[in-house]
Amino acid sequence: MAVYSCRIAHLLNLRNEVVFPPKNLFSFRMGIRGLRIRDNSQGAGFNKLVGQNQSFNNGVRILDESDFSVDNASGGGDDDDDGGNGKVLGGGGGGNPDDEEEFGPLLEFAEVIRLIEARGAKLPSDMLEAAKTLGIRRLLLHRYLDLQGSAWPLGFAMRSCEMLRNRMLADPTFLFKIGTEIVIDTCCATFAEVQKRGKDFWAEFELYTADMLVGVVVNVALVGMLAPYARIGKLPTSQGLLGRMQHAYAALPSSVFEAERPGCSFTVKQRIGTYFYKGIMYGFVGFGCGIIGQGIANLIMTAKRNVKKSEADVPVPPLLKSAALWGVFLGFSSNTRYQIINGLERLMEASPIAKQVPPVALAFTVGVRFANNVYGGMQFVDWARWSGVQ
């Protein structure tokens, strides 16, 4: 939509004469929906929308402040000063009734300062800047104040670790999901390894140990990289190829099925792009963890064989080939399965029964991740044997 903007002090000719008080400076925008007039004299947010079909009486009409409604959400800034796509903490979409109901009103800077001083807390620099320029949703601010006051180490981590803080603000069950994933994966992977390896389990115990070590790191990455997170401030606006790539990556959802929130809307192309982008990231994580985990296992196996050799000993797996298997497995199999899990969890958490009885959503998380880990553990052993790595 083409938008035209100009600033006037005294007189505007629009079909008829519209005269403004000389003490104020106004701007207007003409678009498909009509004319928007804004008072910019003192940064106040006076707005009036004049529709295309609204007619003026012949002659001159004097407009005073009673003709304008106060727009507190805008803070007097231009409509298009949101940094692109509105990726801000609780920003964007101000005035959407659904946003107001779920996330609460958008608090201005003075109200934010009053609340944090009442709690004796401090905001991190990026949240403070967002409060000054865009405001913060009430729910997210209260959630941060509650979490940063938690016992050590959670309170300390919330104040000092941006990645954890943003994910906990978007999903308070984030740590529960990570803990669930680690416990279930360790138990299920052990069961699957025993079932698949059978009588060779103890002879291949080093391989099992390597799988467990890598599994803990991988579980944190699998949950953390797909978890929704609160987007603080505006998207990066750097110029050049690197800047455009950074902007495009920051605009992607954290997972294919991430729910839209105030200021966060995603296209179908962005959701599809997320699947491939996360697959590449998972591939790098899997390869790196494979190098470390399999490297440790190979050292243990070599040391054992130097002390005592046995006919039951299995060959030491090739390091790079094993790491490549981890990369491919995470990039394709794990990426696909965990994207689906996130979508199922989102549906459950949004259901009426889960909102009335929150433990239902937690129980669902345990169940669906349990089933996924049993299947994934057995699938990895099959892939490893099929590829000749184990």
GROMACS .gro file of C-alpha atoms in nm:
model
  390
    1MET     CA    1   0.000   0.000   0.000
    2ALA     CA    2   0.140   0.335  -0.100
    3VAL     CA    3   0.154   0.582   0.188
    4TYR     CA    4   0.218   0.954   0.154
    5SER     CA    5   0.322   1.170   0.449
    6CYS     CA    6   0.372   1.542   0.494
    7ARG     CA    7   0.383   1.787   0.784
    8ILE     CA    8   0.186   2.112   0.806
    9ALA     CA    9   0.154   2.393   1.057
   10HIS     CA   10  -0.157   2.586   0.965
   11LEU     CA   11  -0.346   2.474   0.660
   12LEU     CA   12  -0.438   2.150   0.478
   13ASN     CA   13  -0.637   2.142   0.152
   14LEU     CA   14  -0.825   1.814   0.130
   15ARG     CA   15  -1.139   1.859  -0.079
   16ASN     CA   16  -1.227   2.139   0.168
   17GLU     CA   17  -1.019   2.360   0.395
   18VAL     CA   18  -0.912   2.203   0.727
   19VAL     CA   19  -0.744   2.450   0.961
   20PHE     CA   20  -0.535   2.334   1.260
   21PRO     CA   21  -0.439   2.536   1.565
   22PRO     CA   22  -0.108   2.707   1.486
   23LYS     CA   23   0.050   2.599   1.814
   24ASN     CA   24   0.048   2.232   1.708
   25LEU     CA   25   0.238   2.051   1.438
   26PHE     CA   26   0.050   1.767   1.271
   27SER     CA   27   0.130   1.491   1.026
   28PHE     CA   28  -0.108   1.285   0.821
   29ARG     CA   29  -0.093   0.960   0.626
   30MET     CA   30  -0.314   0.885   0.329
   31GLY     CA   31  -0.367   0.518   0.256
   32ILE     CA   32  -0.632   0.274   0.142
   33ARG     CA   33  -0.818   0.296   0.473
   34GLY     CA   34  -0.830   0.676   0.476
   35LEU     CA   35  -0.648   0.966   0.634
   36ARG     CA   36  -0.466   0.939   0.967
   37ILE     CA   37  -0.384   1.267   1.139
   38ARG     CA   38  -0.127   1.276   1.422
   39ASP     CA   39  -0.019   1.549   1.663
   40ASN     CA   40   0.362   1.550   1.686
   41SER     CA   41   0.412   1.872   1.881
   42GLN     CA   42   0.520   1.715   2.211
   43GLY     CA   43   0.556   1.350   2.121
   44ALA     CA   44   0.199   1.284   2.232
   45GLY     CA   45  -0.002   1.023   2.052
   46PHE     CA   46  -0.312   1.210   1.932
   47ASN     CA   47  -0.466   1.020   1.645
   48LYS     CA   48  -0.771   1.063   1.431
   49LEU     CA   49  -0.862   0.835   1.143
   50VAL     CA   50  -1.074   1.000   0.874
   51GLY     CA   51  -1.231   0.736   0.650
   52GLN     CA   52  -1.246   0.770   0.276
   53ASN     CA   53  -1.624   0.799   0.276
   54GLN     CA   54  -1.640   1.058   0.555
   55SER     CA   55  -1.758   1.387   0.410
   56PHE     CA   56  -1.674   1.740   0.524
   57ASN     CA   57  -1.921   2.025   0.543
   58ASN     CA   58  -1.862   2.305   0.303
   59GLY     CA   59  -1.635   2.571   0.438
   60VAL     CA   60  -1.375   2.556   0.710
   61ARG     CA   61  -1.369   2.323   1.008
   62ILE     CA   62  -1.149   2.398   1.310
   63LEU     CA   63  -1.001   2.091   1.480
   64ASP     CA   64  -0.899   2.103   1.843
   65GLU     CA   65  -0.766   1.840   2.085
   66SER     CA   66  -1.116   1.705   2.149
   67ASP     CA   67  -1.114   1.572   1.794
   68PHE     CA   68  -0.828   1.336   1.875
   69SER     CA   69  -0.804   1.017   2.077
   70VAL     CA   70  -0.497   0.940   2.284
   71ASP     CA   71  -0.292   0.652   2.149
   72ASN     CA   72  -0.080   0.536   2.444
   73ALA     CA   73   0.058   0.230   2.269
   74SER     CA   74   0.224   0.427   1.995
   75GLY     CA   75   0.419   0.659   2.220
   76GLY     CA   76   0.389   0.926   1.954
   77GLY     CA   77   0.621   0.750   1.710
   78ASP     CA   78   0.554   0.683   1.345
   79ASP     CA   79   0.348   0.381   1.263
   80ASP     CA   80   0.630   0.211   1.079
   81ASP     CA   81   0.900   0.253   1.345
   82ASP     CA   82   0.874  -0.103   1.472
   83GLY     CA   83   1.200  -0.224   1.325
   84GLY     CA   84   1.038  -0.451   1.070
   85ASN     CA   85   0.797  -0.734   1.134
   86GLY     CA   86   0.744  -0.616   1.491
   87LYS     CA   87   0.975  -0.872   1.650
   88VAL     CA   88   0.980  -0.724   1.996
   89LEU     CA   89   0.914  -0.833   2.351
   90GLY     CA   90   0.538  -0.823   2.371
   91GLY     CA   91   0.531  -0.548   2.112
   92GLY     CA   92   0.338  -0.517   1.791
   93GLY     CA   93  -0.028  -0.591   1.750
   94GLY     CA   94  -0.114  -0.346   2.029
   95GLY     CA   95  -0.489  -0.335   2.055
   96ASN     CA   96  -0.558  -0.694   1.957
   97PRO     CA   97  -0.816  -0.818   2.212
   98ASP     CA   98  -0.666  -1.168   2.213
   99ASP     CA   99  -0.321  -1.026   2.295
  100GLU     CA  100  -0.468  -0.819   2.578
  101GLU     CA  101  -0.641  -1.122   2.726
  102GLU     CA  102  -0.345  -1.360   2.708
  103PHE     CA  103  -0.046  -1.132   2.767
  104GLY     CA  104  -0.203  -0.834   2.941
  105PRO     CA  105  -0.172  -0.468   2.841
  106LEU     CA  106   0.142  -0.314   2.700
  107LEU     CA  107   0.305  -0.133   2.992
  108GLU     CA  108   0.475   0.200   2.939
  109PHE     CA  109   0.821   0.280   3.075
  110ALA     CA  110   0.698   0.461   3.387
  111GLU     CA  111   0.476   0.171   3.488
  112VAL     CA  112   0.757  -0.080   3.424
  113ILE     CA  113   0.995   0.118   3.646
  114ARG     CA  114   0.733   0.141   3.920
  115LEU     CA  115   0.680  -0.235   3.922
  116ILE     CA  116   1.048  -0.333   3.922
  117GLU     CA  117   1.130  -0.081   4.197
  118ALA     CA  118   0.846  -0.218   4.407
  119ARG     CA  119   1.006  -0.563   4.377
  120GLY     CA  120   1.359  -0.432   4.434
  121ALA     CA  121   1.467  -0.580   4.100
  122LYS     CA  122   1.663  -0.460   3.798
  123LEU     CA  123   1.597  -0.515   3.430
  124PRO     CA  124   1.869  -0.637   3.192
  125SER     CA  125   1.984  -0.372   2.946
  126ASP     CA  126   1.795  -0.514   2.647
  127MET     CA  127   1.467  -0.536   2.839
  128LEU     CA  128   1.518  -0.186   2.975
  129GLU     CA  129   1.568  -0.052   2.624
  130ALA     CA  130   1.255  -0.232   2.505
  131ALA     CA  131   1.059  -0.081   2.793
  132LYS     CA  132   1.175   0.269   2.697
  133THR     CA  133   1.096   0.242   2.328
  134LEU     CA  134   0.819  -0.015   2.288
  135GLY     CA  135   0.681  -0.118   2.624
  136ILE     CA  136   0.656  -0.465   2.781
  137ARG     CA  137   0.354  -0.688   2.815
  138ARG     CA  138   0.237  -0.716   3.175
  139LEU     CA  139   0.243  -1.096   3.181
  140LEU     CA  140   0.603  -1.117   3.057
  141LEU     CA  141   0.725  -0.853   3.301
  142HIS     CA  142   0.563  -1.025   3.599
  143ARG     CA  143   0.696  -1.359   3.480
  144TYR     CA  144   1.051  -1.220   3.470
  145LEU     CA  145   1.018  -1.059   3.814
  146ASP     CA  146   0.899  -1.390   3.961
  147LEU     CA  147   1.171  -1.598   3.798
  148GLN     CA  148   1.463  -1.366   3.869
  149GLY     CA  149   1.371  -1.379   4.238
  150SER     CA  150   1.386  -1.760   4.243
  151ALA     CA  151   1.639  -1.951   4.450
  152TRP     CA  152   1.990  -2.009   4.319
  153PRO     CA  153   2.082  -2.115   4.054
  154LEU     CA  154   1.760  -2.035   3.864
  155GLY     CA  155   1.740  -1.674   3.982
  156PHE     CA  156   2.104  -1.611   3.893
  157ALA     CA  157   2.064  -1.778   3.553
  158MET     CA  158   1.756  -1.568   3.474
  159ARG     CA  159   1.949  -1.248   3.546
  160SER     CA  160   2.266  -1.345   3.363
  161CYS     CA  161   2.178  -1.592   3.085
  162GLU     CA  162   1.982  -1.429   2.805
  163MET     CA  163   1.910  -1.753   2.619
  164LEU     CA  164   1.756  -1.920   2.923
  165ARG     CA  165   1.568  -1.605   3.027
  166ASN     CA  166   1.403  -1.554   2.689
  167ARG     CA  167   1.292  -1.916   2.671
  168MET     CA  168   1.156  -1.919   3.024
  169LEU     CA  169   0.963  -1.598   2.954
  170ALA     CA  170   0.798  -1.756   2.651
  171ASP     CA  171   0.748  -2.099   2.810
  172PRO     CA  172   0.775  -2.141   3.190
  173THR     CA  173   0.784  -2.522   3.143
  174PHE     CA  174   1.107  -2.501   2.941
  175LEU     CA  175   1.331  -2.647   3.216
  176PHE     CA  176   1.073  -2.916   3.288
  177LYS     CA  177   1.087  -3.023   2.924
  178ILE     CA  178   1.468  -3.035   2.925
  179GLY     CA  179   1.476  -3.236   3.247
  180THR     CA  180   1.208  -3.470   3.116
  181GLU     CA  181   1.399  -3.519   2.793
  182ILE     CA  182   1.727  -3.604   2.968
  183VAL     CA  183   1.575  -3.848   3.218
  184ILE     CA  184   1.354  -4.022   2.963
  185ASP     CA  185   1.627  -4.036   2.699
  186THR     CA  186   1.880  -4.187   2.941
  187CYS     CA  187   1.636  -4.453   3.059
  188CYS     CA  188   1.487  -4.528   2.718
  189ALA     CA  189   1.821  -4.527   2.540
  190THR     CA  190   1.957  -4.774   2.793
  191PHE     CA  191   1.658  -5.003   2.739
  192ALA     CA  192   1.685  -4.974   2.360
  193GLU     CA  193   2.060  -5.037   2.361
  194VAL     CA  194   2.018  -5.350   2.574
  195GLN     CA  195   1.740  -5.475   2.347
  196LYS     CA  196   1.923  -5.409   2.024
  197ARG     CA  197   2.272  -5.518   2.131
  198GLY     CA  198   2.153  -5.822   2.324
  199LYS     CA  199   2.435  -6.046   2.444
  200ASP     CA  200   2.692  -5.805   2.295
  201PHE     CA  201   2.587  -5.520   2.529
  202TRP     CA  202   2.875  -5.553   2.774
  203ALA     CA  203   3.126  -5.611   2.497
  204GLU     CA  204   3.002  -5.291   2.337
  205PHE     CA  205   2.962  -5.101   2.665
  206GLU     CA  206   3.198  -4.825   2.551
  207LEU     CA  207   2.970  -4.755   2.259
  208TYR     CA  208   2.675  -4.732   2.497
  209THR     CA  209   2.867  -4.492   2.721
  210ALA     CA  210   2.951  -4.271   2.425
  211ASP     CA  211   2.588  -4.265   2.321
  212MET     CA  212   2.484  -4.155   2.673
  213LEU     CA  213   2.744  -3.878   2.695
  214VAL     CA  214   2.651  -3.738   2.359
  215GLY     CA  215   2.284  -3.786   2.435
  216VAL     CA  216   2.283  -3.547   2.732
  217VAL     CA  217   2.432  -3.264   2.526
  218VAL     CA  218   2.210  -3.343   2.231
  219ASN     CA  219   1.896  -3.342   2.446
  220VAL     CA  220   1.968  -2.990   2.567
  221ALA     CA  221   2.025  -2.878   2.207
  222LEU     CA  222   1.715  -3.056   2.074
  223VAL     CA  223   1.483  -2.892   2.326
  224GLY     CA  224   1.656  -2.554   2.346
  225MET     CA  225   1.692  -2.487   1.974
  226LEU     CA  226   1.322  -2.549   1.906
  227ALA     CA  227   1.185  -2.383   2.218
  228PRO     CA  228   0.986  -2.060   2.171
  229TYR     CA  229   1.158  -1.752   2.310
  230ALA     CA  230   1.065  -1.392   2.387
  231ARG     CA  231   1.214  -1.162   2.125
  232ILE     CA  232   1.370  -0.863   2.295
  233GLY     CA  233   1.401  -0.540   2.095
  234LYS     CA  234   1.400  -0.492   1.721
  235LEU     CA  235   1.536  -0.720   1.454
  236PRO     CA  236   1.895  -0.649   1.343
  237THR     CA  237   1.912  -0.388   1.067
  238SER     CA  238   2.274  -0.424   0.953
  239GLN     CA  239   2.340  -0.364   0.585
  240GLY     CA  240   2.509  -0.600   0.343
  241LEU     CA  241   2.469  -0.972   0.281
  242LEU     CA  242   2.559  -1.073   0.637
  243GLY     CA  243   2.313  -0.822   0.782
  244ARG     CA  244   2.031  -0.940   0.555
  245MET     CA  245   2.100  -1.303   0.644
  246GLN     CA  246   2.102  -1.220   1.014
  247HIS     CA  247   1.774  -1.034   0.977
  248ALA     CA  248   1.616  -1.325   0.787
  249TYR     CA  249   1.730  -1.582   1.045
  250ALA     CA  250   1.605  -1.369   1.335
  251ALA     CA  251   1.263  -1.341   1.169
  252LEU     CA  252   1.220  -1.721   1.152
  253PRO     CA  253   1.007  -1.901   1.411
  254SER     CA  254   1.196  -2.116   1.659
  255SER     CA  255   1.013  -2.423   1.531
  256VAL     CA  256   0.784  -2.501   1.241
  257PHE     CA  257   0.474  -2.495   1.460
  258GLU     CA  258   0.562  -2.209   1.695
  259ALA     CA  259   0.254  -2.018   1.805
  260GLU     CA  260   0.221  -1.657   1.698
  261ARG     CA  261   0.246  -1.403   1.978
  262PRO     CA  262   0.214  -1.025   2.001
  263GLY     CA  263   0.458  -0.886   1.745
  264CYS     CA  264   0.550  -1.231   1.611
  265SER     CA  265   0.379  -1.346   1.293
  266PHE     CA  266   0.524  -1.602   1.054
  267THR     CA  267   0.455  -1.688   0.691
  268VAL     CA  268   0.432  -2.039   0.550
  269LYS     CA  269   0.766  -1.988   0.373
  270GLN     CA  270   0.929  -1.892   0.701
  271ARG     CA  271   0.795  -2.204   0.871
  272ILE     CA  272   0.921  -2.426   0.588
  273GLY     CA  273   1.255  -2.247   0.595
  274THR     CA  274   1.278  -2.311   0.968
  275TYR     CA  275   1.267  -2.687   0.913
  276PHE     CA  276   1.572  -2.680   0.686
  277TYR     CA  277   1.755  -2.417   0.890
  278LYS     CA  278   1.713  -2.616   1.212
  279GLY     CA  279   1.811  -2.932   1.028
  280ILE     CA  280   2.143  -2.774   0.931
  281MET     CA  281   2.198  -2.650   1.287
  282TYR     CA  282   2.116  -2.993   1.428
  283GLY     CA  283   2.357  -3.147   1.180
  284PHE     CA  284   2.644  -2.931   1.304
  285VAL     CA  285   2.556  -3.005   1.667
  286GLY     CA  286   2.537  -3.377   1.598
  287PHE     CA  287   2.869  -3.381   1.416
  288GLY     CA  288   3.042  -3.188   1.695
  289CYS     CA  289   2.894  -3.405   1.969
  290GLY     CA  290   2.981  -3.714   1.770
  291ILE     CA  291   3.345  -3.608   1.749
  292ILE     CA  292   3.359  -3.553   2.125
  293GLY     CA  293   3.152  -3.850   2.238
  294GLN     CA  294   3.294  -4.102   1.996
  295GLY     CA  295   3.644  -3.969   2.055
  296ILE     CA  296   3.608  -4.038   2.428
  297ALA     CA  297   3.469  -4.385   2.357
  298ASN     CA  298   3.754  -4.463   2.118
  299LEU     CA  299   4.011  -4.359   2.378
  300ILE     CA  300   3.847  -4.586   2.637
  301MET     CA  301   3.833  -4.878   2.395
  302THR     CA  302   4.195  -4.834   2.290
  303ALA     CA  303   4.309  -4.813   2.652
  304LYS     CA  304   4.122  -5.133   2.742
  305ARG     CA  305   4.274  -5.321   2.453
  306ASN     CA  306   4.622  -5.209   2.551
  307VAL     CA  307   4.569  -5.358   2.897
  308LYS     CA  308   4.384  -5.673   2.799
  309LYS     CA  309   4.277  -5.800   2.461
  310SER     CA  310   3.979  -6.027   2.407
  311GLU     CA  311   3.828  -6.210   2.114
  312ALA     CA  312   3.494  -6.052   2.202
  313ASP     CA  313   3.629  -5.702   2.144
  314VAL     CA  314   3.456  -5.515   1.864
  315PRO     CA  315   3.652  -5.298   1.622
  316VAL     CA  316   3.707  -4.937   1.722
  317PRO     CA  317   3.455  -4.731   1.520
  318PRO     CA  318   3.591  -4.476   1.272
  319LEU     CA  319   3.574  -4.134   1.436
  320LEU     CA  320   3.475  -3.913   1.143
  321LYS     CA  321   3.224  -4.160   1.005
  322SER     CA  322   3.057  -4.192   1.346
  323ALA     CA  323   3.040  -3.812   1.382
  324ALA     CA  324   2.890  -3.783   1.034
  325LEU     CA  325   2.624  -4.038   1.131
  326TRP     CA  326   2.531  -3.829   1.434
  327GLY     CA  327   2.507  -3.521   1.216
  328VAL     CA  328   2.280  -3.686   0.958
  329PHE     CA  329   2.065  -3.851   1.223
  330LEU     CA  330   2.003  -3.528   1.412
  331GLY     CA  331   1.959  -3.317   1.101
  332PHE     CA  332   1.693  -3.544   0.949
  333SER     CA  333   1.540  -3.789   1.196
  334SER     CA  334   1.562  -3.592   1.521
  335ASN     CA  335   1.473  -3.262   1.353
  336THR     CA  336   1.158  -3.412   1.202
  337ARG     CA  337   1.045  -3.591   1.518
  338TYR     CA  338   1.101  -3.299   1.753
  339GLN     CA  339   0.930  -3.052   1.521
  340ILE     CA  340   0.623  -3.276   1.536
  341ILE     CA  341   0.651  -3.305   1.914
  342ASN     CA  342   0.659  -2.928   1.950
  343GLY     CA  343   0.348  -2.901   1.736
  344LEU     CA  344   0.163  -3.162   1.943
  345GLU     CA  345   0.264  -2.993   2.268
  346ARG     CA  346   0.144  -2.661   2.134
  347LEU     CA  347  -0.197  -2.808   2.052
  348MET     CA  348  -0.226  -2.964   2.396
  349GLU     CA  349  -0.117  -2.651   2.583
  350ALA     CA  350  -0.373  -2.445   2.392
  351SER     CA  351  -0.657  -2.688   2.460
  352PRO     CA  352  -0.932  -2.594   2.709
  353ILE     CA  353  -0.860  -2.895   2.931
  354ALA     CA  354  -0.490  -2.805   2.966
  355LYS     CA  355  -0.576  -2.445   3.055
  356GLN     CA  356  -0.814  -2.563   3.324
  357VAL     CA  357  -0.585  -2.844   3.450
  358PRO     CA  358  -0.219  -2.755   3.366
  359PRO     CA  359  -0.075  -3.091   3.484
  360VAL     CA  360  -0.252  -3.252   3.188
  361ALA     CA  361  -0.014  -3.073   2.951
  362LEU     CA  362   0.288  -3.181   3.160
  363ALA     CA  363   0.170  -3.542   3.157
  364PHE     CA  364   0.124  -3.523   2.781
  365THR     CA  365   0.481  -3.392   2.745
  366VAL     CA  366   0.615  -3.688   2.944
  367GLY     CA  367   0.413  -3.938   2.741
  368VAL     CA  368   0.491  -3.807   2.393
  369ARG     CA  369   0.862  -3.762   2.469
  370PHE     CA  370   0.878  -4.110   2.618
  371ALA     CA  371   0.738  -4.265   2.300
  372ASN     CA  372   0.969  -4.055   2.085
  373ASN     CA  373   1.281  -4.156   2.277
  374VAL     CA  374   1.204  -4.526   2.260
  375TYR     CA  375   1.160  -4.506   1.885
  376GLY     CA  376   1.455  -4.273   1.831
  377GLY     CA  377   1.695  -4.484   2.037
  378MET     CA  378   1.610  -4.799   1.846
  379GLN     CA  379   1.628  -4.617   1.516
  380PHE     CA  380   1.978  -4.483   1.587
  381VAL     CA  381   2.116  -4.829   1.660
  382ASP     CA  382   1.965  -4.951   1.329
  383TRP     CA  383   2.120  -4.658   1.143
  384ALA     CA  384   2.457  -4.720   1.308
  385ARG     CA  385   2.461  -5.085   1.214
  386TRP     CA  386   2.328  -5.022   0.865
  387SER     CA  387   2.605  -4.766   0.803
  388GLY     CA  388   2.871  -5.003   0.938
  389VAL     CA  389   2.975  -4.765   1.216
  390GLN     CA  390   2.876  -5.000   1.501
   0.00000   0.00000   0.00000
